[in-house]
Coordinates of C-alpha atoms and ligand atoms in Angstrom, one line a residue:
M1 CA 196.0 154.0 132.3
L2 CA 193.7 156.5 130.8
A3 CA 190.8 154.2 131.2
S4 CA 191.5 153.5 134.9
S5 CA 191.9 157.2 135.7
A6 CA 188.6 157.9 133.9
L7 CA 187.1 155.1 136.0
R8 CA 188.5 156.7 139.2
H9 CA 187.0 160.0 138.2
F10 CA 183.7 158.4 137.5
R11 CA 183.7 156.6 140.9
K12 CA 184.5 159.8 142.7
S13 CA 181.8 161.7 140.9
V14 CA 179.1 159.1 141.7
T15 CA 180.0 158.7 145.3
K16 CA 178.3 162.1 145.9
T17 CA 174.8 161.7 147.2
F18 CA 171.9 162.2 144.8
P19 CA 168.3 161.1 144.8
C20 CA 167.6 157.5 143.8
S21 CA 165.6 157.5 140.6
T22 CA 163.4 154.7 141.9
C23 CA 162.6 155.7 145.5
L24 CA 164.0 159.3 145.5
A25 CA 165.9 158.7 148.8
K26 CA 169.3 160.5 149.0
Q27 CA 171.9 157.9 148.4
T28 CA 175.3 157.0 147.0
F29 CA 175.0 154.5 144.2
T30 CA 177.5 152.0 145.6
S31 CA 175.4 151.1 148.6
H32 CA 171.9 152.0 147.8
A33 CA 170.8 150.0 144.7
T34 CA 170.9 146.7 146.4
K35 CA 168.8 148.0 149.3
C36 CA 166.4 150.2 147.3
T37 CA 162.9 149.4 148.3
A38 CA 161.3 151.4 145.5
K39 CA 157.6 150.9 145.5
E40 CA 155.3 151.3 142.7
P41 CA 152.1 153.3 143.3
D42 CA 149.1 151.5 144.8
Q43 CA 146.7 152.6 142.1
P44 CA 146.4 154.9 139.1
L45 CA 146.2 158.6 139.7
I46 CA 144.3 160.7 137.1
K47 CA 144.4 164.5 137.1
T48 CA 143.5 165.3 133.5
N49 CA 142.2 163.5 130.4
V50 CA 144.9 161.3 128.8
P51 CA 146.6 162.8 126.8
G52 CA 146.4 166.0 128.9
P53 CA 147.2 169.6 127.8
R54 CA 151.0 169.3 128.3
S55 CA 151.2 166.2 126.2
E56 CA 149.1 167.8 123.5
A57 CA 151.3 170.8 123.4
L58 CA 154.5 168.7 123.2
K59 CA 152.9 166.6 120.5
Q60 CA 152.1 169.7 118.5
E61 CA 155.6 171.0 118.9
L62 CA 157.0 167.6 117.7
G63 CA 154.7 167.8 114.8
T64 CA 156.6 170.8 113.5
V65 CA 159.7 168.6 112.8
Q66 CA 158.1 165.2 112.1
N67 CA 154.7 163.5 111.8
S68 CA 153.7 163.1 115.4
G69 CA 150.3 161.5 114.7
S70 CA 151.1 158.2 116.4
V71 CA 152.1 159.8 119.8
V72 CA 149.7 158.7 122.5
F73 CA 151.2 160.8 125.3
F74 CA 154.5 162.2 126.4
T75 CA 156.0 160.1 129.2
D76 CA 157.8 161.0 132.4
Y77 CA 160.2 158.1 132.6
D78 CA 161.8 159.4 135.8
R79 CA 158.5 159.1 137.6
S80 CA 157.3 155.8 136.0
Q81 CA 157.8 152.9 138.3
G82 CA 157.1 149.1 138.1
N83 CA 153.8 148.5 136.4
Y84 CA 152.9 152.2 136.3
I85 CA 153.7 154.8 133.6
A86 CA 153.7 158.5 134.4
D87 CA 152.7 161.0 131.8
A88 CA 153.7 164.6 131.2
D89 CA 150.5 165.9 132.9
G90 CA 151.1 164.2 136.3
N91 CA 148.9 161.2 135.5
L92 CA 149.9 157.7 136.6
L93 CA 148.5 154.8 134.6
L94 CA 148.7 151.1 135.2
D95 CA 150.5 150.0 132.0
L96 CA 149.2 146.8 130.4
Y97 CA 150.8 147.7 127.1
M98 CA 154.4 148.4 128.2
Q99 CA 156.0 150.1 125.2
I100 CA 154.3 147.7 122.7
A101 CA 155.3 144.6 124.7
S102 CA 158.9 145.6 125.2
M103 CA 159.5 146.1 128.9
P104 CA 160.3 142.8 130.6
L105 CA 160.5 144.1 134.2
G106 CA 158.4 147.3 134.1
Y107 CA 159.8 150.8 134.6
N108 CA 163.0 151.6 136.5
H109 CA 163.6 148.2 137.9
P110 CA 166.1 148.6 140.7
R111 CA 168.3 145.8 139.4
L112 CA 168.5 147.4 136.0
I113 CA 169.3 150.8 137.6
Q114 CA 172.0 149.1 139.6
T115 CA 173.4 147.5 136.4
V116 CA 173.6 150.9 134.7
K117 CA 175.3 152.4 137.7
N118 CA 177.9 149.7 138.0
A119 CA 181.1 151.3 137.0
Q120 CA 182.4 148.1 135.5
N121 CA 179.7 148.4 132.8
L122 CA 180.4 152.0 132.1
A123 CA 182.7 151.5 129.1
L124 CA 180.1 149.4 127.3
F125 CA 177.4 152.0 127.8
V126 CA 179.7 154.8 126.5
N127 CA 181.4 153.0 123.6
R128 CA 179.1 151.4 121.2
P129 CA 181.2 148.9 119.2
A130 CA 181.0 147.5 115.7
L131 CA 180.4 144.1 117.3
S132 CA 181.3 141.9 114.3
C133 CA 184.7 143.4 114.1
F134 CA 185.6 144.5 117.6
P135 CA 183.7 142.5 120.2
P136 CA 184.4 143.4 123.9
L137 CA 186.7 141.2 126.0
Q138 CA 183.8 139.5 127.9
W139 CA 181.4 139.2 125.0
M140 CA 181.4 135.4 125.1
I141 CA 180.5 135.4 128.8
R142 CA 177.8 138.0 128.2
L143 CA 176.3 136.0 125.4
R144 CA 176.3 132.9 127.6
N145 CA 174.9 134.5 130.7
A146 CA 172.2 136.5 128.8
L147 CA 171.2 135.2 125.4
L148 CA 172.3 131.6 125.5
S149 CA 170.9 131.1 129.0
M150 CA 167.5 132.0 127.6
A151 CA 167.8 130.1 124.3
P152 CA 165.0 127.8 123.1
P153 CA 165.8 124.1 123.6
G154 CA 167.9 122.8 120.8
L155 CA 169.0 126.1 119.4
N156 CA 172.7 126.7 120.3
S157 CA 173.7 129.5 118.0
V158 CA 172.7 133.2 118.2
Q159 CA 173.2 136.4 116.3
T160 CA 172.5 139.8 117.8
M161 CA 170.8 142.5 115.8
A162 CA 169.6 146.0 116.5
C163 CA 165.8 145.7 116.2
G164 CA 163.0 143.3 115.4
A165 CA 162.7 144.0 111.7
C166 CA 166.4 143.6 111.1
S167 CA 166.4 140.4 113.0
V168 CA 163.6 139.1 110.7
E169 CA 165.5 140.4 107.7
N170 CA 168.6 138.5 108.6
C171 CA 166.7 135.3 109.3
L172 CA 165.4 135.6 105.8
K173 CA 168.9 136.1 104.4
S174 CA 170.2 133.1 106.5
M175 CA 167.5 130.9 105.0
F176 CA 168.2 132.0 101.4
M177 CA 172.0 131.7 101.7
T178 CA 171.8 128.3 103.4
Y179 CA 169.4 127.0 100.7
Q180 CA 171.8 128.2 97.9
R181 CA 174.8 126.7 99.7
Q182 CA 173.0 123.4 99.8
M183 CA 172.0 123.6 96.2
R184 CA 175.6 124.2 95.2
G185 CA 176.5 120.9 97.0
G186 CA 179.8 122.2 98.4
K187 CA 181.0 124.0 95.2
P188 CA 181.9 127.7 95.4
P189 CA 179.6 130.2 93.6
S190 CA 180.2 130.6 89.9
Q191 CA 181.7 133.7 88.3
E192 CA 178.3 134.3 86.6
E193 CA 176.6 134.2 90.1
L194 CA 179.2 136.6 91.5
Q195 CA 178.6 139.1 88.6
S196 CA 174.9 138.8 88.2
C197 CA 174.2 139.4 91.9
L198 CA 175.6 142.9 91.6
I199 CA 172.8 143.9 89.1
N200 CA 170.0 142.1 90.9
E201 CA 169.7 139.3 88.4
P202 CA 169.7 135.5 88.5
P203 CA 171.5 133.3 89.0
G204 CA 173.3 135.4 91.6
C205 CA 170.0 136.9 92.9
P206 CA 167.8 133.8 92.5
N207 CA 163.9 134.0 92.6
L208 CA 163.7 132.4 96.0
T209 CA 160.6 132.8 98.2
V210 CA 159.3 132.3 101.7
V211 CA 155.7 131.4 102.8
S212 CA 154.0 133.9 105.1
F213 CA 150.5 134.2 106.4
S214 CA 147.5 136.6 106.1
N215 CA 147.4 139.1 109.0
A216 CA 151.1 138.5 109.8
F217 CA 153.4 141.2 111.0
H218 CA 157.1 140.8 110.8
G219 CA 158.4 144.4 110.6
R220 CA 158.7 147.2 108.1
T221 CA 162.1 146.7 106.4
M222 CA 161.6 145.5 102.8
G223 CA 162.1 141.8 103.3
A224 CA 160.2 141.7 106.5
L225 CA 157.5 143.9 104.9
S226 CA 157.1 141.3 102.1
M227 CA 155.8 138.9 104.7
T228 CA 153.7 141.5 106.6
H229 CA 150.0 141.5 105.7
A230 CA 148.2 143.2 108.6
K231 CA 147.4 146.8 107.6
W232 CA 147.7 149.0 104.5
V233 CA 149.5 151.6 106.5
H234 CA 152.6 149.3 106.7
K235 CA 152.6 148.4 103.0
L236 CA 151.1 151.0 100.7
D237 CA 153.4 152.4 97.9
N238 CA 156.2 150.0 98.5
P239 CA 157.1 147.6 95.7
Q240 CA 156.9 144.0 96.9
P241 CA 158.2 140.7 95.5
I242 CA 155.8 137.9 94.5
W243 CA 155.9 135.5 97.4
P244 CA 153.4 132.9 98.6
I245 CA 150.8 134.1 101.2
A246 CA 148.8 131.4 102.9
Q247 CA 145.8 132.0 105.2
F248 CA 146.3 131.9 108.9
P249 CA 143.5 129.9 110.7
R250 CA 140.7 131.9 112.2
L251 CA 139.6 129.9 115.3
Q252 CA 136.2 130.0 116.9
Y253 CA 135.9 130.4 120.7
P254 CA 135.5 128.8 123.2
L255 CA 137.9 126.3 121.8
D256 CA 136.3 123.3 123.5
Q257 CA 133.0 123.9 121.8
F258 CA 134.4 124.2 118.3
E259 CA 137.0 121.5 118.1
R260 CA 135.7 120.0 114.9
E261 CA 135.3 123.3 113.1
N262 CA 138.7 124.6 114.2
R263 CA 140.5 121.4 113.1
A264 CA 138.8 121.7 109.7
E265 CA 139.9 125.4 109.5
E266 CA 143.5 124.5 110.4
D267 CA 143.5 121.7 107.8
R268 CA 142.2 124.1 105.2
C269 CA 145.1 126.5 105.9
L270 CA 147.7 123.7 106.0
A271 CA 146.5 122.4 102.6
M272 CA 146.9 125.9 101.3
V273 CA 150.5 126.0 102.5
E274 CA 151.3 122.7 100.7
E275 CA 149.6 123.9 97.5
L276 CA 151.5 127.2 97.5
I277 CA 154.8 125.4 98.0
E278 CA 154.1 123.1 95.1
K279 CA 152.8 126.0 92.9
F280 CA 155.8 128.3 93.6
N281 CA 158.3 125.5 93.1
K282 CA 156.8 124.8 89.7
L283 CA 156.8 128.5 88.8
D284 CA 160.6 128.4 89.4
R285 CA 160.2 130.5 92.5
P286 CA 161.4 127.9 95.0
V287 CA 160.1 128.2 98.6
V288 CA 163.0 128.0 101.1
G289 CA 161.0 128.4 104.3
I290 CA 157.9 129.2 106.2
C291 CA 157.9 132.2 108.6
V292 CA 155.2 132.4 111.2
E293 CA 154.3 134.1 114.5
P294 CA 153.4 131.6 117.3
I295 CA 150.6 134.1 118.1
Q296 CA 149.9 136.8 115.5
G297 CA 150.4 140.1 117.3
E298 CA 149.7 143.1 115.2
G299 CA 147.2 141.2 113.0
G300 CA 144.7 140.6 115.8
D301 CA 146.1 138.2 118.4
N302 CA 145.3 135.2 116.2
M303 CA 146.2 131.8 117.6
A304 CA 146.4 128.3 116.2
S305 CA 146.7 124.9 118.0
P306 CA 149.9 122.9 118.6
Y307 CA 148.6 120.5 115.9
F308 CA 148.7 123.4 113.3
F309 CA 152.4 124.2 114.2
Q310 CA 153.4 120.5 114.4
S311 CA 151.9 120.0 110.9
L312 CA 153.7 123.1 109.6
Q313 CA 156.9 121.6 110.8
N314 CA 156.1 118.4 109.1
I315 CA 155.6 120.3 105.9
T316 CA 159.0 122.0 106.2
K317 CA 160.7 118.7 106.9
K318 CA 159.0 117.0 104.0
N319 CA 160.1 119.8 101.6
R320 CA 163.5 120.2 103.3
I321 CA 163.0 123.9 103.9
S322 CA 163.3 126.0 107.0
L323 CA 160.7 126.7 109.8
M324 CA 161.1 130.2 111.3
F325 CA 159.2 131.4 114.3
D326 CA 159.1 135.2 114.7
E327 CA 159.0 135.6 118.5
V328 CA 159.7 139.3 118.5
Q329 CA 156.4 139.9 120.3
T330 CA 155.8 136.6 122.0
G331 CA 159.3 135.8 123.3
C332 CA 160.9 136.4 126.7
G333 CA 158.3 134.8 128.9
A334 CA 155.1 136.7 128.0
T335 CA 153.2 133.4 127.3
G336 CA 154.4 131.7 130.5
K337 CA 157.2 129.9 128.8
M338 CA 160.3 131.6 127.7
W339 CA 159.3 131.0 124.0
A340 CA 155.8 130.7 122.8
H341 CA 156.7 127.9 120.4
E342 CA 157.6 125.8 123.5
H343 CA 153.8 125.4 124.0
F344 CA 153.6 123.4 120.7
N345 CA 155.5 120.2 121.6
L346 CA 157.3 120.2 118.3
D347 CA 159.3 117.0 117.3
E348 CA 162.4 119.0 116.7
P349 CA 163.5 122.6 117.4
P350 CA 162.5 125.1 114.8
D351 CA 165.3 126.3 112.5
L352 CA 165.2 130.0 113.4
V353 CA 163.7 132.1 116.1
S354 CA 163.8 135.9 115.9
F355 CA 163.5 138.1 119.0
S356 CA 163.6 141.7 120.1
K357 CA 161.2 143.8 122.3
K358 CA 161.4 142.3 125.9
M359 CA 164.8 140.8 125.0
L360 CA 166.0 144.4 124.9
T361 CA 168.4 143.4 122.0
G362 CA 167.2 142.2 118.7
G363 CA 168.6 139.0 117.2
F364 CA 167.9 135.4 116.3
F365 CA 168.6 131.9 117.5
F366 CA 169.4 129.3 114.7
R367 CA 170.3 125.7 114.2
D368 CA 173.8 124.8 113.3
H369 CA 173.3 124.2 109.6
L370 CA 172.3 127.8 109.2
M371 CA 175.7 129.1 110.4
P372 CA 177.1 131.4 107.6
Q373 CA 180.2 129.9 106.0
E374 CA 181.9 133.1 104.9
A375 CA 182.7 136.1 107.1
G376 CA 180.7 139.2 106.5
R377 CA 177.6 137.6 105.1
I378 CA 175.4 138.4 108.1
F379 CA 176.8 141.7 109.0
N380 CA 176.2 145.4 109.7
T381 CA 178.0 148.1 111.8
W382 CA 176.5 147.5 115.2
V383 CA 174.8 144.1 115.0
G384 CA 173.1 144.9 118.2
D385 CA 174.4 146.7 121.3
P386 CA 176.3 145.1 124.2
S387 CA 174.8 147.5 126.7
K388 CA 171.4 146.0 126.0
V389 CA 172.9 142.5 126.4
I390 CA 174.3 143.5 129.8
L391 CA 170.8 144.6 130.9
L392 CA 169.3 141.4 129.5
E393 CA 171.8 139.4 131.6
E394 CA 170.2 141.0 134.6
V395 CA 166.7 140.4 133.3
A396 CA 167.5 136.7 132.8
K397 CA 168.7 136.5 136.4
V398 CA 165.6 138.3 137.8
I399 CA 163.3 136.1 135.8
K400 CA 164.9 133.0 137.4
E401 CA 165.4 134.3 140.9
Q402 CA 161.8 135.6 141.2
D403 CA 160.2 132.7 139.3
L404 CA 158.5 135.2 137.0
L405 CA 157.3 132.6 134.5
K406 CA 155.3 131.0 137.2
Q407 CA 153.9 134.4 138.1
V408 CA 153.0 135.1 134.5
N409 CA 151.1 131.8 134.3
E410 CA 149.2 132.5 137.5
T411 CA 148.4 136.1 136.7
G412 CA 147.5 135.2 133.1
K413 CA 145.0 132.5 134.2
Y414 CA 143.5 135.0 136.6
L415 CA 143.2 137.6 133.9
I416 CA 141.7 135.2 131.4
S417 CA 139.1 133.8 133.9
S418 CA 138.2 137.4 134.9
L419 CA 137.6 138.3 131.3
E420 CA 135.7 135.1 130.5
E421 CA 133.4 135.9 133.3
A422 CA 132.9 139.5 132.0
Q423 CA 132.4 138.2 128.5
V424 CA 129.3 136.2 129.6
K425 CA 127.9 139.4 131.3
F426 CA 128.5 141.6 128.2
D427 CA 127.6 139.1 125.6
G428 CA 127.4 140.7 122.1
L429 CA 129.9 143.5 123.1
I430 CA 133.0 141.4 123.9
S431 CA 134.0 137.9 122.8
R432 CA 136.8 135.5 122.0
T433 CA 138.8 135.8 125.2
R434 CA 142.1 134.1 124.4
G435 CA 145.8 134.0 125.2
L436 CA 148.7 132.2 126.8
G437 CA 150.3 133.6 130.0
T438 CA 149.6 137.3 130.2
H439 CA 149.8 137.6 126.3
V440 CA 146.0 137.9 126.3
A441 CA 143.3 139.5 124.1
I442 CA 139.6 140.0 123.7
D443 CA 137.5 141.2 120.7
F444 CA 135.0 144.0 120.8
K445 CA 132.0 143.9 118.5
D446 CA 133.5 146.5 116.1
P447 CA 136.5 148.8 115.7
T448 CA 134.6 151.8 117.1
S449 CA 133.8 150.2 120.4
R450 CA 137.3 148.8 120.8
D451 CA 138.8 152.3 120.2
H452 CA 136.2 153.9 122.5
F453 CA 137.1 151.4 125.3
I454 CA 140.9 152.1 125.0
K455 CA 140.3 155.9 125.2
E456 CA 138.0 155.7 128.2
A457 CA 140.2 153.2 130.0
R458 CA 143.1 155.6 129.6
N459 CA 141.1 158.4 131.1
K460 CA 140.5 156.1 134.0
G461 CA 144.1 155.2 134.5
I462 CA 144.8 152.0 132.4
N463 CA 147.1 152.1 129.4
L464 CA 146.2 149.4 126.8
G465 CA 146.6 148.9 123.0
G466 CA 144.7 147.4 120.2
S467 CA 145.6 144.9 117.5
G468 CA 143.9 143.8 114.3
S469 CA 140.6 145.7 113.6
Q470 CA 138.7 145.2 116.8
T471 CA 140.9 143.4 119.3
L472 CA 142.1 144.7 122.7
R473 CA 145.5 143.3 123.6
F474 CA 147.3 142.9 126.9
R475 CA 151.1 143.2 126.7
P476 CA 152.1 143.8 130.4
S477 CA 155.5 143.2 131.9
L478 CA 156.4 139.9 133.5
I479 CA 156.0 141.6 136.9
L480 CA 152.2 141.9 136.6
E481 CA 150.3 140.5 139.7
K482 CA 146.7 139.6 140.4
K483 CA 146.2 142.8 142.3
H484 CA 146.8 144.7 139.1
V485 CA 144.3 142.5 137.3
D486 CA 141.7 143.5 139.9
I487 CA 142.5 147.2 139.4
F488 CA 142.1 146.7 135.6
M489 CA 138.8 144.8 136.0
D490 CA 137.3 147.5 138.1
V491 CA 138.0 150.0 135.3
F492 CA 136.9 147.5 132.7
Y493 CA 133.5 147.0 134.3
S494 CA 132.9 150.7 134.7
V495 CA 133.7 151.5 131.1
V496 CA 132.0 148.5 129.5
K497 CA 128.9 148.9 131.6
E498 CA 128.4 152.4 130.2
M499 CA 128.9 151.1 126.7
Y500 CA 126.5 148.2 127.2
D501 CA 123.6 150.1 128.6
Ligands
PSZ601 O1 153.6 149.5 113.7 C1 154.7 148.9 113.9 O2 155.7 149.1 113.3 C2 154.7 147.9 115.0 S1 153.7 148.0 116.3 C3 154.2 146.6 117.0 C4 155.3 146.1 116.2 C5 155.6 146.9 115.2 N1 155.8 144.9 116.5 C6 157.1 144.6 116.0 C7 157.4 143.2 115.4 C8 156.6 142.1 115.7 O3 155.5 142.2 116.6 C9 156.9 140.9 115.1 C10 156.1 139.7 115.5 N2 157.9 140.8 114.3 C11 158.7 141.8 114.0 C12 158.4 143.1 114.5 C13 159.3 144.2 114.2 O4 160.0 144.7 115.2 P1 160.6 146.2 115.3 O5 159.4 147.1 115.5 O6 161.5 146.2 116.4 O7 161.2 146.4 114.0

């Protein structure tokens, strides 16, 4: 009763008119959202340097209570729309970085606004549940419509989590627990195991390990950090376990001119993986799995061929260990397929796939044998947030209805060919154009020129980010179009020409 009177009150209060946050027209939420014709700006609008004085002042103020050194600019989320981000100084930038790859449909998408305004969703925006204990009535429907409708082929189970790192963290734990369960061959854990685990000692806490790769990034929690090898700023001062680290291939571009060299490079890295597994097994630090990004994101947009990933899967099958893809950055359509590993034509599905960012909720898909056998083993208070899954359900629908994966492929091809053309003109300054879909990158000749480009492009109305030491990365939303690529390329030419002369 209380709930329905609260709902009535809510409905009454929202039937008043107020400006639509997307098009600013006066409206009542019940009728307007479906008709809203909110349009993003036609082009960037630059009034000050980016960051401007207001952003700088806010950053300084934030700096009095926390380290604000990583803040790029303060953002006006009310005025950001579609592919455009608005800053605190009245500038509008075409955003090809999208909150570090985490906005699937750009800013203030009318369908997401409508979802938030839908009174039926209100209770799940207001009451954040402890999902493992008290899931909402329609949880199963939500999971099916949102997460399971987007699942990689062959992966039927899913666990939600709050963020990328904790998704990776719980993939690791699933791999370890499954390995130990299989080792016990159906017997329950011994008393000694139950006691020793409480004081961090074997046999309860066994010396199990996972193979990760040079330049990998998997997050900053302790387990995920053990597999992260991109930059010292992530790692320094934290104790880390002794786990095997293999090299990730460094391919030469253009790929069709370096087939032989690239195959040799991938074979070298694969041999290293096999050697490390053998070595660690012998050291009594058994390897239970391999964790890899389909395209290394933070570490410099490093790619490998389908052959490399197929071979990795063969190694995991031969050793009866798990293959985990970390798709936190590559997942949800950015590469033109829902999951980047779908580009690799694997014989079987991988064992685990972690996600977050564009998926709005964190979590992971996994194969049936990784299902925890005891309650409470993969558990925390929130294990995600249903309000994010409600939004994801709408994202999934929009991706299908608007055929956004096709758009990502077409826009991505256009972006890559435009950059390849530019690369020939500015030989020596930029190189190694690469990517899948709009998950694209180029290299500058050194870190200073990359950083200079990002700064100048921002001042001319394009927001972009870097990865690795000298890579420029594109992480737009799925709604990017060719016309946006043209706007970017104009700025690209004007900045790079100045740098080249
Ligand atoms: O500096 C940082 O902490 C950053 S900058 C970009 C990320 C993290 N990416 C997050 C990420 C990822 O790209 C991959 C492949 N795996 C895991 C993560 C961790 O996700 P969050 O940041 O949600 O914990």
